[in-house]
Short mmCIF file of C-alpha atoms in Angstrom, two decimals:
data_model
loop_
_atom_site.label_atom_id
_atom_site.label_comp_id
_atom_site.label_asym_id
_atom_site.label_seq_id
_atom_site.Cartn_x
_atom_site.Cartn_y
_atom_site.Cartn_z
CA MET A 646 0.00 0.00 0.00
CA LYS A 647 1.45 3.34 -1.04
CA LYS A 648 1.15 6.56 0.95
CA VAL A 649 -0.41 9.41 -0.98
CA LEU A 650 0.60 12.97 -0.10
CA ASN A 651 -2.06 14.63 -2.19
CA PRO A 652 -5.37 12.74 -2.33
CA ASP A 653 -6.00 14.05 -5.87
CA ARG A 654 -2.71 12.64 -7.11
CA GLN A 655 -1.37 9.09 -7.07
CA ALA A 656 2.08 8.31 -5.60
CA GLY A 657 4.80 7.35 -8.07
CA SER A 658 5.11 8.49 -11.66
CA GLU A 659 1.85 9.15 -13.39
CA ARG A 660 2.54 6.75 -16.24
CA ASN A 661 3.97 3.63 -14.61
CA GLN A 662 3.15 4.06 -10.91
CA GLU A 663 6.90 3.93 -10.20
CA PRO A 664 8.67 5.43 -7.20
CA ARG A 665 9.57 9.11 -7.41
CA LEU A 666 12.55 11.07 -6.15
CA VAL A 667 12.30 12.30 -2.56
CA GLY A 668 13.11 15.85 -3.68
CA ASP A 669 10.15 15.83 -6.07
CA ILE A 670 7.82 14.60 -3.35
CA LEU A 671 9.08 17.23 -0.87
CA SER A 672 8.84 20.08 -3.36
CA GLU A 673 5.29 19.03 -4.26
CA MET A 674 4.37 18.84 -0.60
CA LEU A 675 5.93 22.23 0.23
CA GLN A 676 4.14 23.89 -2.70
CA SER A 677 0.76 22.61 -1.53
CA ASN A 678 -1.63 24.53 0.69
CA SER A 679 -1.38 22.13 3.62
CA PRO A 680 -0.93 23.65 7.10
CA LEU A 681 2.52 22.06 7.36
CA ALA A 682 3.66 23.55 4.05
CA SER A 683 2.33 27.03 4.79
CA GLY A 684 3.89 26.95 8.28
CA TYR A 685 7.22 25.88 6.80
CA ARG A 686 7.14 28.69 4.24
CA GLN A 687 6.34 31.27 6.92
CA HIS A 688 9.08 29.95 9.21
CA GLN A 689 11.77 29.69 6.53
CA GLN A 690 10.79 32.75 4.47
CA VAL A 691 12.68 31.40 1.48
CA TYR A 692 12.11 33.29 -1.71
CA PRO A 693 13.56 31.52 -4.76
CA ASN A 694 14.96 33.92 -7.32
CA THR A 695 16.29 32.93 -10.73
CA GLU A 696 18.17 35.56 -12.71
CA PRO A 697 18.28 34.59 -16.39
CA GLY A 698 21.08 35.88 -18.61
CA VAL A 699 23.33 37.48 -16.00
CA ASP A 700 27.07 38.00 -15.84
CA LEU A 701 28.56 36.46 -12.67
CA LYS A 702 32.17 37.12 -11.70
CA LEU A 703 33.70 34.91 -8.97
CA LEU A 704 36.70 36.06 -6.95
CA THR A 705 37.94 32.90 -5.26
CA ARG A 706 41.05 31.88 -3.33
CA GLN A 707 41.91 29.01 -5.71
CA PRO A 708 42.58 29.35 -9.45
CA GLY A 709 40.39 27.54 -11.98
CA ARG A 710 36.80 26.44 -11.98
CA ILE A 711 34.93 25.49 -8.84
CA PRO A 712 34.53 21.69 -8.50
CA LEU A 713 31.00 20.33 -8.84
CA GLY A 714 29.17 20.07 -5.54
CA SER A 715 31.53 22.34 -3.58
CA TYR A 716 30.34 25.23 -1.40
CA LEU A 717 32.09 28.55 -0.87
CA ASP A 718 31.68 31.02 1.97
CA GLY A 719 31.46 34.58 0.80
CA ALA A 720 29.27 37.46 -0.25
CA ILE A 721 27.46 38.15 -3.49
CA THR A 722 26.61 41.67 -4.59
CA ARG A 723 24.57 42.98 -7.48
CA ASP A 724 26.64 45.57 -9.34
CA ALA A 725 24.23 46.31 -12.20
CA ASP A 726 20.98 45.03 -13.70
CA ASP A 727 22.71 42.02 -15.23
CA HIS A 728 25.99 41.75 -13.31
CA PHE A 729 26.76 40.01 -10.00
CA LEU A 730 30.06 39.76 -8.11
CA PHE A 731 30.92 36.98 -5.63
CA ILE A 732 33.88 37.40 -3.27
CA GLU A 733 35.00 34.37 -1.28
CA ASN A 734 35.83 34.84 2.40
CA ALA A 735 39.47 34.34 3.31
CA THR A 736 38.63 32.45 6.51
CA TYR A 737 41.86 30.44 6.70
CA LYS A 738 44.00 33.52 6.19
CA LYS A 739 42.16 35.40 8.92
CA ARG A 740 42.62 32.59 11.41
CA ASN A 741 46.40 32.60 10.92
CA ASP A 742 46.76 36.38 11.12
CA VAL A 743 44.50 37.00 14.13
CA GLN A 744 46.21 37.67 17.43
CA GLN A 745 44.18 36.96 20.51
CA ARG A 746 43.24 40.28 22.07
CA ASN A 747 43.29 39.21 25.72
CA PRO A 748 45.01 35.82 25.94
CA HIS A 749 44.12 33.25 28.58
CA VAL A 750 46.59 32.94 31.43
CA TYR A 751 44.56 30.13 32.96
CA GLU A 752 41.82 27.99 31.36
CA GLY A 753 39.75 26.16 33.92
CA VAL A 754 36.57 24.16 34.01
CA TYR A 755 34.43 26.94 35.51
CA ILE A 756 36.57 30.09 35.09
CA ASN A 757 39.23 31.53 32.80
CA ILE A 758 41.82 34.15 33.68
CA ASN A 759 42.71 36.65 30.93
CA ARG A 760 45.51 39.22 30.66
CA LYS A 761 44.92 42.70 29.19
CA PRO A 762 47.60 44.38 27.05
CA ASP A 763 48.59 46.55 30.03
CA GLY A 764 49.33 43.40 32.08
CA THR A 765 46.32 43.41 34.39
CA ILE A 766 44.48 40.15 34.81
CA TYR A 767 40.78 39.48 35.22
CA PRO A 768 38.53 36.41 35.60
CA THR A 769 35.68 35.35 33.32
CA PHE A 770 33.15 32.59 33.87
CA CYS A 771 32.66 29.68 31.50
CA ARG A 772 29.13 29.04 30.26
CA PRO A 773 28.08 25.60 31.51
CA GLN A 774 25.16 23.44 30.47
CA PHE A 775 22.95 23.40 33.55
CA ASN A 776 21.18 20.14 34.37
CA GLU A 777 19.96 18.24 37.42
CA ARG A 778 23.51 17.55 38.65
CA LEU A 779 24.94 21.02 37.86
CA THR A 780 22.57 23.69 39.05
CA PHE A 781 23.36 27.38 39.12
CA ALA A 782 24.12 27.24 42.85
CA GLU A 783 26.47 24.27 42.38
CA PHE A 784 28.21 26.07 39.51
CA CYS A 785 28.79 29.10 41.75
CA ARG A 786 30.28 26.89 44.50
CA ARG A 787 32.62 25.11 42.08
CA ALA A 788 33.65 28.38 40.43
CA ALA A 789 34.39 29.85 43.88
CA ASP A 790 36.57 26.82 44.71
CA GLU A 791 38.40 27.20 41.42
CA LEU A 792 38.88 30.94 42.03
CA THR A 793 40.36 30.15 45.44
CA GLN A 794 42.79 27.63 43.92
CA VAL A 795 43.79 30.07 41.18
CA ALA A 796 44.27 32.88 43.69
CA SER A 797 46.62 30.73 45.78
CA GLY A 798 48.51 29.79 42.61
CA PHE A 799 48.96 33.43 41.66
CA ALA A 800 50.33 34.09 45.14
CA TYR A 801 53.12 31.61 44.31
CA GLY A 802 54.29 33.38 41.18
CA LEU A 803 51.77 32.64 38.41
CA GLY A 804 50.89 36.29 37.88
CA GLU A 805 50.45 38.84 40.60
CA GLU A 806 51.86 39.10 44.03
CA LYS A 807 49.82 39.09 47.25
#
């Protein structure tokens, strides 16, 4: 027994009652007026737009054509009525050139200690996933214990003096 998405239409191809592609079934379902389809369209707010006969220039980090099925991060701009420009993000280059603004002196489970460019240090709290075993109160207790341990470590030469 076959499931029918649209009661007016039979599942499978119309000629041979063969199976259809999942993408075809989903697109048919999402174009219908069912409550699920209309809710999906309102939630996603996807507006397909096809631009016929346009000039597209791609500025990429690798020479040559883009391999089939690959994705690029970047931005596309519309320069004129029939011209678009895509510029690929240089994410790998940025990661190598970025210097951490306030580096960690200490990375703990509940707190981190950072150092400003002028040499002063300050604590920050980690963001835990609270659950039945780790409540907010328990997190505060454990962070206080870790702060106490770090403070005694700094007294022995890890950063500041007493």
